[in-house]
Amino acid sequence: MKFWDSVYGINMKWMKQWVSREPLLESIKAEQLNSDEYLIYEINLQNCKQEDLSFSNQYQIKTKRQDYATGIIVWMKYSFTFTHLPIHVIMGPTKSPFWKPAILYFREEIPVNKGDKLQGSLAIKFESEELLEIKLSVHMQQYNYVSYFKLN
């Protein structure tokens, strides 16, 4: 988010309020990550129901270095195992040049130290029958921080 403080020498801080409202689909370099992966939700697509797609689950991640937490990266891993040759797709931050993860930026950067444990929850709710409108919320417990995002 500091990028907006000076875009080629121009103060664009006012853009932060708009940029932080929308998830960004972007590839991430391994050195940009400051925690390990954490599985938040797992579902079997072969026998799930539509109501199984909306959820709220807790997470706890441990930071690897002193830095700033600027957001949470969300991605999917899925497998098709009932085929002749199983197919595994990972949309992880550094895994695929084609499938990109969603970055949920915080409104403000949060200073963290090496070994800090950040706890909170991630909720996803589908707002329409067609599954086209998605509401996401990210909560960070230590900082009493909540961000809301809407995809459609």
Short mmCIF file of N, CA and C in Angstrom, two decimals:
data_model
loop_
_atom_site.label_atom_id
_atom_site.label_comp_id
_atom_site.label_asym_id
_atom_site.label_seq_id
_atom_site.Cartn_x
_atom_site.Cartn_y
_atom_site.Cartn_z
N MET A 1 0.82 -1.20 0.00
CA MET A 1 0.00 0.00 0.00
C MET A 1 0.86 1.27 0.00
N LYS A 2 2.12 1.16 0.43
CA LYS A 2 2.99 2.35 0.44
C LYS A 2 3.23 2.88 -0.97
N PHE A 3 3.03 2.02 -1.96
CA PHE A 3 3.20 2.41 -3.35
C PHE A 3 2.41 3.68 -3.64
N TRP A 4 1.20 3.80 -3.06
CA TRP A 4 0.32 4.93 -3.35
C TRP A 4 0.76 6.23 -2.69
N ASP A 5 1.72 6.15 -1.75
CA ASP A 5 2.20 7.38 -1.11
C ASP A 5 2.92 8.29 -2.11
N SER A 6 3.60 7.67 -3.07
CA SER A 6 4.32 8.45 -4.07
C SER A 6 4.42 7.63 -5.36
N VAL A 7 3.49 7.86 -6.28
CA VAL A 7 3.49 7.17 -7.56
C VAL A 7 4.24 8.05 -8.55
N TYR A 8 5.48 7.66 -8.83
CA TYR A 8 6.35 8.45 -9.70
C TYR A 8 6.41 9.90 -9.24
N GLY A 9 6.50 10.08 -7.89
CA GLY A 9 6.63 11.40 -7.31
C GLY A 9 5.32 12.13 -7.05
N ILE A 10 4.19 11.50 -7.37
CA ILE A 10 2.88 12.14 -7.16
C ILE A 10 2.20 11.49 -5.97
N ASN A 11 1.71 12.31 -5.03
CA ASN A 11 1.02 11.81 -3.85
C ASN A 11 -0.36 11.28 -4.26
N MET A 12 -0.52 9.96 -4.14
CA MET A 12 -1.79 9.32 -4.51
C MET A 12 -2.39 8.59 -3.31
N LYS A 13 -2.13 9.08 -2.08
CA LYS A 13 -2.61 8.41 -0.86
C LYS A 13 -4.11 8.21 -0.87
N TRP A 14 -4.85 9.08 -1.50
CA TRP A 14 -6.31 8.98 -1.54
C TRP A 14 -6.77 7.69 -2.23
N MET A 15 -5.89 7.09 -3.04
CA MET A 15 -6.25 5.84 -3.74
C MET A 15 -6.32 4.64 -2.80
N LYS A 16 -5.63 4.71 -1.65
CA LYS A 16 -5.59 3.57 -0.72
C LYS A 16 -6.99 3.12 -0.31
N GLN A 17 -7.87 4.08 -0.05
CA GLN A 17 -9.23 3.72 0.38
C GLN A 17 -9.95 2.91 -0.68
N TRP A 18 -9.68 3.13 -1.94
CA TRP A 18 -10.36 2.41 -3.02
C TRP A 18 -9.67 1.09 -3.32
N VAL A 19 -8.34 1.09 -3.32
CA VAL A 19 -7.59 -0.11 -3.63
C VAL A 19 -7.82 -1.19 -2.57
N SER A 20 -7.94 -0.79 -1.31
CA SER A 20 -8.08 -1.78 -0.23
C SER A 20 -9.48 -2.41 -0.18
N ARG A 21 -10.41 -1.93 -0.97
CA ARG A 21 -11.77 -2.49 -0.97
C ARG A 21 -11.95 -3.66 -1.92
N GLU A 22 -11.04 -3.82 -2.86
CA GLU A 22 -11.18 -4.88 -3.86
C GLU A 22 -10.03 -5.87 -3.77
N PRO A 23 -10.35 -7.15 -3.79
CA PRO A 23 -9.26 -8.14 -3.86
C PRO A 23 -8.50 -7.97 -5.17
N LEU A 24 -7.22 -8.22 -5.12
CA LEU A 24 -6.37 -8.10 -6.29
C LEU A 24 -5.91 -9.49 -6.70
N LEU A 25 -6.05 -9.85 -7.96
CA LEU A 25 -5.55 -11.12 -8.47
C LEU A 25 -4.14 -10.88 -9.00
N GLU A 26 -3.16 -11.46 -8.33
CA GLU A 26 -1.78 -11.15 -8.67
C GLU A 26 -0.86 -12.29 -8.26
N SER A 27 0.19 -12.52 -9.04
CA SER A 27 1.22 -13.49 -8.66
C SER A 27 2.09 -12.87 -7.57
N ILE A 28 2.61 -13.72 -6.70
CA ILE A 28 3.42 -13.28 -5.58
C ILE A 28 4.76 -14.01 -5.65
N LYS A 29 5.83 -13.31 -5.32
CA LYS A 29 7.14 -13.95 -5.24
C LYS A 29 7.31 -14.55 -3.85
N ALA A 30 8.04 -15.65 -3.76
CA ALA A 30 8.23 -16.36 -2.49
C ALA A 30 8.79 -15.44 -1.40
N GLU A 31 9.69 -14.54 -1.76
CA GLU A 31 10.30 -13.66 -0.75
C GLU A 31 9.33 -12.61 -0.20
N GLN A 32 8.18 -12.43 -0.86
CA GLN A 32 7.17 -11.50 -0.36
C GLN A 32 6.30 -12.11 0.74
N LEU A 33 6.29 -13.43 0.84
CA LEU A 33 5.46 -14.11 1.85
C LEU A 33 6.14 -14.02 3.21
N ASN A 34 5.33 -13.80 4.25
CA ASN A 34 5.89 -13.67 5.59
C ASN A 34 5.30 -14.67 6.57
N SER A 35 4.67 -15.72 6.07
CA SER A 35 4.16 -16.77 6.95
C SER A 35 4.03 -18.06 6.16
N ASP A 36 3.78 -19.14 6.88
CA ASP A 36 3.52 -20.41 6.23
C ASP A 36 2.08 -20.46 5.75
N GLU A 37 1.78 -21.45 4.91
CA GLU A 37 0.40 -21.66 4.46
C GLU A 37 -0.44 -22.14 5.63
N TYR A 38 -1.74 -21.86 5.56
CA TYR A 38 -2.66 -22.33 6.59
C TYR A 38 -3.96 -22.72 5.91
N LEU A 39 -4.36 -23.97 6.08
CA LEU A 39 -5.60 -24.46 5.50
C LEU A 39 -6.78 -23.91 6.30
N ILE A 40 -7.63 -23.13 5.66
CA ILE A 40 -8.77 -22.54 6.35
C ILE A 40 -10.04 -23.35 6.13
N TYR A 41 -10.19 -23.92 4.94
CA TYR A 41 -11.43 -24.65 4.65
C TYR A 41 -11.16 -25.72 3.61
N GLU A 42 -11.72 -26.89 3.83
CA GLU A 42 -11.58 -27.99 2.89
C GLU A 42 -12.96 -28.55 2.60
N ILE A 43 -13.19 -28.87 1.33
CA ILE A 43 -14.51 -29.35 0.92
C ILE A 43 -14.34 -30.41 -0.15
N ASN A 44 -15.21 -31.40 -0.13
CA ASN A 44 -15.22 -32.44 -1.15
C ASN A 44 -16.25 -32.01 -2.20
N LEU A 45 -15.79 -31.64 -3.37
CA LEU A 45 -16.67 -31.12 -4.42
C LEU A 45 -17.60 -32.19 -4.99
N GLN A 46 -17.27 -33.45 -4.74
CA GLN A 46 -18.10 -34.52 -5.28
C GLN A 46 -19.44 -34.62 -4.56
N ASN A 47 -19.47 -34.27 -3.27
CA ASN A 47 -20.73 -34.43 -2.54
C ASN A 47 -21.14 -33.19 -1.74
N CYS A 48 -20.60 -32.02 -2.06
CA CYS A 48 -20.97 -30.82 -1.31
C CYS A 48 -22.31 -30.26 -1.80
N LYS A 49 -22.91 -29.46 -0.92
CA LYS A 49 -24.15 -28.76 -1.25
C LYS A 49 -23.83 -27.28 -1.38
N GLN A 50 -24.73 -26.52 -1.96
CA GLN A 50 -24.49 -25.09 -2.16
C GLN A 50 -24.23 -24.38 -0.83
N GLU A 51 -24.94 -24.76 0.22
CA GLU A 51 -24.75 -24.08 1.51
C GLU A 51 -23.38 -24.39 2.13
N ASP A 52 -22.70 -25.44 1.66
CA ASP A 52 -21.35 -25.75 2.15
C ASP A 52 -20.31 -24.76 1.65
N LEU A 53 -20.64 -24.00 0.62
CA LEU A 53 -19.68 -23.08 0.02
C LEU A 53 -19.49 -21.81 0.84
N SER A 54 -20.46 -21.46 1.67
CA SER A 54 -20.32 -20.31 2.57
C SER A 54 -19.81 -20.82 3.91
N PHE A 55 -18.81 -20.13 4.48
CA PHE A 55 -18.22 -20.60 5.74
C PHE A 55 -17.53 -19.47 6.48
N SER A 56 -17.19 -19.71 7.71
CA SER A 56 -16.36 -18.83 8.51
C SER A 56 -15.46 -19.72 9.36
N ASN A 57 -14.15 -19.57 9.23
CA ASN A 57 -13.20 -20.39 9.98
C ASN A 57 -12.07 -19.54 10.55
N GLN A 58 -11.51 -20.04 11.64
CA GLN A 58 -10.40 -19.38 12.31
C GLN A 58 -9.08 -19.70 11.61
N TYR A 59 -8.09 -18.84 11.78
CA TYR A 59 -6.74 -19.13 11.32
C TYR A 59 -5.75 -18.63 12.36
N GLN A 60 -4.55 -19.19 12.33
CA GLN A 60 -3.43 -18.70 13.13
C GLN A 60 -2.17 -18.90 12.30
N ILE A 61 -1.50 -17.81 12.00
CA ILE A 61 -0.27 -17.88 11.22
C ILE A 61 0.87 -17.29 12.03
N LYS A 62 2.08 -17.76 11.74
CA LYS A 62 3.27 -17.30 12.44
C LYS A 62 4.16 -16.56 11.44
N THR A 63 4.58 -15.36 11.80
CA THR A 63 5.39 -14.56 10.89
C THR A 63 6.84 -15.04 10.89
N LYS A 64 7.49 -14.88 9.74
CA LYS A 64 8.86 -15.36 9.55
C LYS A 64 9.91 -14.28 9.78
N ARG A 65 9.50 -13.01 9.73
CA ARG A 65 10.47 -11.92 9.86
C ARG A 65 9.79 -10.64 10.34
N GLN A 66 10.60 -9.70 10.79
CA GLN A 66 10.07 -8.38 11.15
C GLN A 66 9.75 -7.64 9.86
N ASP A 67 8.52 -7.17 9.76
CA ASP A 67 8.06 -6.54 8.52
C ASP A 67 6.70 -5.92 8.80
N TYR A 68 5.93 -5.72 7.76
CA TYR A 68 4.56 -5.24 7.88
C TYR A 68 3.62 -6.27 7.26
N ALA A 69 2.52 -6.55 7.95
CA ALA A 69 1.47 -7.38 7.36
C ALA A 69 0.58 -6.43 6.57
N THR A 70 0.48 -6.68 5.28
CA THR A 70 -0.30 -5.77 4.42
C THR A 70 -1.59 -6.40 3.93
N GLY A 71 -1.77 -7.71 4.18
CA GLY A 71 -2.99 -8.36 3.75
C GLY A 71 -2.89 -9.86 3.89
N ILE A 72 -3.91 -10.53 3.41
CA ILE A 72 -3.96 -11.99 3.43
C ILE A 72 -4.13 -12.47 2.00
N ILE A 73 -3.43 -13.55 1.67
CA ILE A 73 -3.51 -14.13 0.34
C ILE A 73 -4.38 -15.38 0.41
N VAL A 74 -5.37 -15.46 -0.46
CA VAL A 74 -6.31 -16.58 -0.47
C VAL A 74 -6.21 -17.28 -1.81
N TRP A 75 -6.13 -18.61 -1.77
CA TRP A 75 -6.10 -19.37 -3.01
C TRP A 75 -6.73 -20.73 -2.80
N MET A 76 -6.87 -21.44 -3.90
CA MET A 76 -7.48 -22.77 -3.86
C MET A 76 -6.51 -23.80 -4.41
N LYS A 77 -6.67 -24.99 -3.89
CA LYS A 77 -6.02 -26.17 -4.45
C LYS A 77 -7.16 -27.13 -4.71
N TYR A 78 -7.18 -27.72 -5.87
CA TYR A 78 -8.23 -28.70 -6.13
C TYR A 78 -7.69 -29.83 -7.00
N SER A 79 -8.34 -30.99 -6.84
CA SER A 79 -7.91 -32.19 -7.55
C SER A 79 -9.10 -32.89 -8.16
N PHE A 80 -8.89 -33.42 -9.34
CA PHE A 80 -9.86 -34.27 -10.00
C PHE A 80 -9.24 -35.66 -10.00
N THR A 81 -9.71 -36.51 -9.08
CA THR A 81 -9.06 -37.81 -8.89
C THR A 81 -9.83 -38.98 -9.47
N PHE A 82 -11.04 -38.74 -9.97
CA PHE A 82 -11.82 -39.82 -10.57
C PHE A 82 -11.68 -39.81 -12.09
N THR A 83 -10.50 -39.48 -12.56
CA THR A 83 -10.21 -39.45 -13.99
C THR A 83 -9.11 -40.48 -14.28
N HIS A 84 -8.88 -40.73 -15.57
CA HIS A 84 -7.83 -41.68 -15.96
C HIS A 84 -6.49 -41.27 -15.35
N LEU A 85 -6.14 -40.01 -15.52
CA LEU A 85 -4.94 -39.45 -14.91
C LEU A 85 -5.40 -38.34 -13.95
N PRO A 86 -5.10 -38.45 -12.67
CA PRO A 86 -5.52 -37.40 -11.72
C PRO A 86 -4.95 -36.03 -12.12
N ILE A 87 -5.74 -35.01 -11.93
CA ILE A 87 -5.34 -33.64 -12.25
C ILE A 87 -5.34 -32.84 -10.96
N HIS A 88 -4.20 -32.18 -10.66
CA HIS A 88 -4.08 -31.37 -9.45
C HIS A 88 -3.78 -29.93 -9.88
N VAL A 89 -4.58 -28.99 -9.42
CA VAL A 89 -4.39 -27.58 -9.76
C VAL A 89 -4.15 -26.81 -8.47
N ILE A 90 -3.09 -26.03 -8.45
CA ILE A 90 -2.77 -25.19 -7.30
C ILE A 90 -2.75 -23.74 -7.76
N MET A 91 -3.56 -22.92 -7.13
CA MET A 91 -3.61 -21.50 -7.47
C MET A 91 -2.81 -20.69 -6.45
N GLY A 92 -1.82 -21.32 -5.83
CA GLY A 92 -1.04 -20.70 -4.77
C GLY A 92 -0.25 -19.50 -5.24
N PRO A 93 0.27 -18.75 -4.29
CA PRO A 93 0.94 -17.49 -4.61
C PRO A 93 2.14 -17.63 -5.53
N THR A 94 2.89 -18.70 -5.41
CA THR A 94 4.10 -18.83 -6.23
C THR A 94 4.05 -20.05 -7.12
N LYS A 95 2.90 -20.70 -7.25
CA LYS A 95 2.81 -22.01 -7.89
C LYS A 95 2.52 -22.00 -9.39
N SER A 96 1.72 -21.06 -9.86
CA SER A 96 1.27 -21.13 -11.25
C SER A 96 1.29 -19.76 -11.92
N PRO A 97 1.80 -19.70 -13.14
CA PRO A 97 1.75 -18.42 -13.86
C PRO A 97 0.35 -18.14 -14.44
N PHE A 98 -0.53 -19.13 -14.42
CA PHE A 98 -1.85 -18.97 -15.04
C PHE A 98 -2.94 -18.67 -14.02
N TRP A 99 -2.92 -19.38 -12.88
CA TRP A 99 -3.94 -19.21 -11.85
C TRP A 99 -3.36 -18.35 -10.76
N LYS A 100 -3.98 -17.22 -10.50
CA LYS A 100 -3.43 -16.28 -9.52
C LYS A 100 -4.29 -16.25 -8.26
N PRO A 101 -3.64 -16.06 -7.10
CA PRO A 101 -4.39 -15.97 -5.85
C PRO A 101 -5.03 -14.59 -5.70
N ALA A 102 -5.95 -14.48 -4.76
CA ALA A 102 -6.58 -13.19 -4.44
C ALA A 102 -5.87 -12.60 -3.23
N ILE A 103 -5.49 -11.34 -3.33
CA ILE A 103 -4.86 -10.64 -2.22
C ILE A 103 -5.91 -9.74 -1.60
N LEU A 104 -6.15 -9.92 -0.30
CA LEU A 104 -7.09 -9.10 0.44
C LEU A 104 -6.26 -8.11 1.26
N TYR A 105 -6.11 -6.91 0.74
CA TYR A 105 -5.27 -5.91 1.41
C TYR A 105 -5.97 -5.32 2.62
N PHE A 106 -5.20 -5.09 3.68
CA PHE A 106 -5.71 -4.36 4.84
C PHE A 106 -5.74 -2.87 4.51
N ARG A 107 -6.55 -2.11 5.23
CA ARG A 107 -6.60 -0.66 5.03
C ARG A 107 -5.30 0.00 5.48
N GLU A 108 -4.65 -0.61 6.47
CA GLU A 108 -3.39 -0.08 6.99
C GLU A 108 -2.40 -1.22 7.15
N GLU A 109 -1.12 -0.91 7.06
CA GLU A 109 -0.09 -1.91 7.29
C GLU A 109 0.02 -2.16 8.79
N ILE A 110 0.24 -3.42 9.17
CA ILE A 110 0.35 -3.79 10.58
C ILE A 110 1.77 -4.24 10.84
N PRO A 111 2.50 -3.55 11.74
CA PRO A 111 3.87 -3.97 12.03
C PRO A 111 3.88 -5.32 12.76
N VAL A 112 4.75 -6.23 12.31
CA VAL A 112 4.88 -7.55 12.94
C VAL A 112 6.36 -7.85 13.18
N ASN A 113 6.62 -8.68 14.18
CA ASN A 113 7.97 -9.14 14.49
C ASN A 113 8.08 -10.61 14.13
N LYS A 114 9.30 -11.08 13.97
CA LYS A 114 9.53 -12.49 13.68
C LYS A 114 8.93 -13.34 14.81
N GLY A 115 8.16 -14.35 14.44
CA GLY A 115 7.57 -15.25 15.41
C GLY A 115 6.20 -14.82 15.94
N ASP A 116 5.73 -13.63 15.56
CA ASP A 116 4.39 -13.22 15.99
C ASP A 116 3.36 -14.20 15.46
N LYS A 117 2.35 -14.46 16.27
CA LYS A 117 1.24 -15.31 15.84
C LYS A 117 0.03 -14.40 15.61
N LEU A 118 -0.41 -14.35 14.38
CA LEU A 118 -1.57 -13.55 14.02
C LEU A 118 -2.78 -14.48 13.96
N GLN A 119 -3.82 -14.14 14.68
CA GLN A 119 -5.02 -14.96 14.74
C GLN A 119 -6.21 -14.16 14.24
N GLY A 120 -7.15 -14.88 13.67
CA GLY A 120 -8.36 -14.21 13.20
C GLY A 120 -9.27 -15.20 12.51
N SER A 121 -10.09 -14.68 11.63
CA SER A 121 -11.01 -15.54 10.88
C SER A 121 -11.21 -15.00 9.48
N LEU A 122 -11.59 -15.90 8.60
CA LEU A 122 -11.94 -15.56 7.22
C LEU A 122 -13.33 -16.12 6.97
N ALA A 123 -14.20 -15.30 6.43
CA ALA A 123 -15.56 -15.74 6.13
C ALA A 123 -15.86 -15.48 4.66
N ILE A 124 -16.52 -16.43 4.04
CA ILE A 124 -16.97 -16.29 2.66
C ILE A 124 -18.45 -16.61 2.62
N LYS A 125 -19.23 -15.72 2.00
CA LYS A 125 -20.66 -15.94 1.90
C LYS A 125 -21.10 -15.62 0.47
N PHE A 126 -21.80 -16.56 -0.14
CA PHE A 126 -22.34 -16.34 -1.47
C PHE A 126 -23.68 -15.65 -1.31
N GLU A 127 -23.84 -14.50 -1.98
CA GLU A 127 -25.01 -13.66 -1.80
C GLU A 127 -26.12 -13.92 -2.82
N SER A 128 -25.84 -14.73 -3.83
CA SER A 128 -26.85 -14.96 -4.86
C SER A 128 -26.94 -16.45 -5.19
N GLU A 129 -28.08 -16.86 -5.71
CA GLU A 129 -28.30 -18.25 -6.10
C GLU A 129 -27.32 -18.69 -7.19
N GLU A 130 -26.95 -17.76 -8.06
CA GLU A 130 -26.06 -18.09 -9.18
C GLU A 130 -24.60 -18.15 -8.76
N LEU A 131 -24.32 -17.88 -7.49
CA LEU A 131 -22.96 -17.88 -6.93
C LEU A 131 -22.08 -16.82 -7.59
N LEU A 132 -22.67 -15.73 -8.03
CA LEU A 132 -21.91 -14.68 -8.70
C LEU A 132 -21.51 -13.54 -7.78
N GLU A 133 -22.20 -13.36 -6.67
CA GLU A 133 -21.87 -12.32 -5.72
C GLU A 133 -21.31 -12.96 -4.46
N ILE A 134 -20.09 -12.57 -4.11
CA ILE A 134 -19.41 -13.18 -2.97
C ILE A 134 -19.03 -12.08 -1.99
N LYS A 135 -19.31 -12.29 -0.72
CA LYS A 135 -18.92 -11.35 0.33
C LYS A 135 -17.83 -12.02 1.16
N LEU A 136 -16.68 -11.36 1.30
CA LEU A 136 -15.57 -11.87 2.09
C LEU A 136 -15.33 -10.93 3.27
N SER A 137 -14.95 -11.49 4.40
CA SER A 137 -14.52 -10.65 5.51
C SER A 137 -13.30 -11.30 6.16
N VAL A 138 -12.36 -10.44 6.55
CA VAL A 138 -11.14 -10.88 7.20
C VAL A 138 -11.07 -10.19 8.55
N HIS A 139 -10.86 -10.98 9.59
CA HIS A 139 -10.76 -10.44 10.94
C HIS A 139 -9.39 -10.79 11.49
N MET A 140 -8.73 -9.81 12.12
CA MET A 140 -7.44 -10.05 12.78
C MET A 140 -7.64 -9.75 14.26
N GLN A 141 -7.59 -10.78 15.08
CA GLN A 141 -7.98 -10.71 16.48
C GLN A 141 -7.16 -9.70 17.30
N GLN A 142 -5.84 -9.75 17.21
CA GLN A 142 -4.99 -8.90 18.05
C GLN A 142 -5.23 -7.41 17.81
N TYR A 143 -5.60 -7.06 16.61
CA TYR A 143 -5.72 -5.65 16.26
C TYR A 143 -7.16 -5.20 16.16
N ASN A 144 -8.10 -6.09 16.53
CA ASN A 144 -9.53 -5.79 16.43
C ASN A 144 -9.84 -5.19 15.06
N TYR A 145 -9.36 -5.86 14.05
CA TYR A 145 -9.39 -5.36 12.68
C TYR A 145 -10.32 -6.22 11.83
N VAL A 146 -11.21 -5.59 11.07
CA VAL A 146 -12.08 -6.31 10.15
C VAL A 146 -12.08 -5.58 8.82
N SER A 147 -11.94 -6.32 7.73
CA SER A 147 -12.06 -5.77 6.38
C SER A 147 -13.14 -6.53 5.64
N TYR A 148 -13.93 -5.83 4.86
CA TYR A 148 -14.99 -6.45 4.07
C TYR A 148 -14.70 -6.25 2.59
N PHE A 149 -14.98 -7.28 1.81
CA PHE A 149 -14.77 -7.23 0.37
C PHE A 149 -16.01 -7.82 -0.30
N LYS A 150 -16.33 -7.31 -1.46
CA LYS A 150 -17.45 -7.85 -2.21
C LYS A 150 -16.98 -8.12 -3.64
N LEU A 151 -17.22 -9.34 -4.10
CA LEU A 151 -16.87 -9.72 -5.46
C LEU A 151 -18.15 -9.95 -6.25
N ASN A 152 -18.19 -9.47 -7.43
CA ASN A 152 -19.31 -9.79 -8.34
C ASN A 152 -18.91 -9.54 -9.76
#
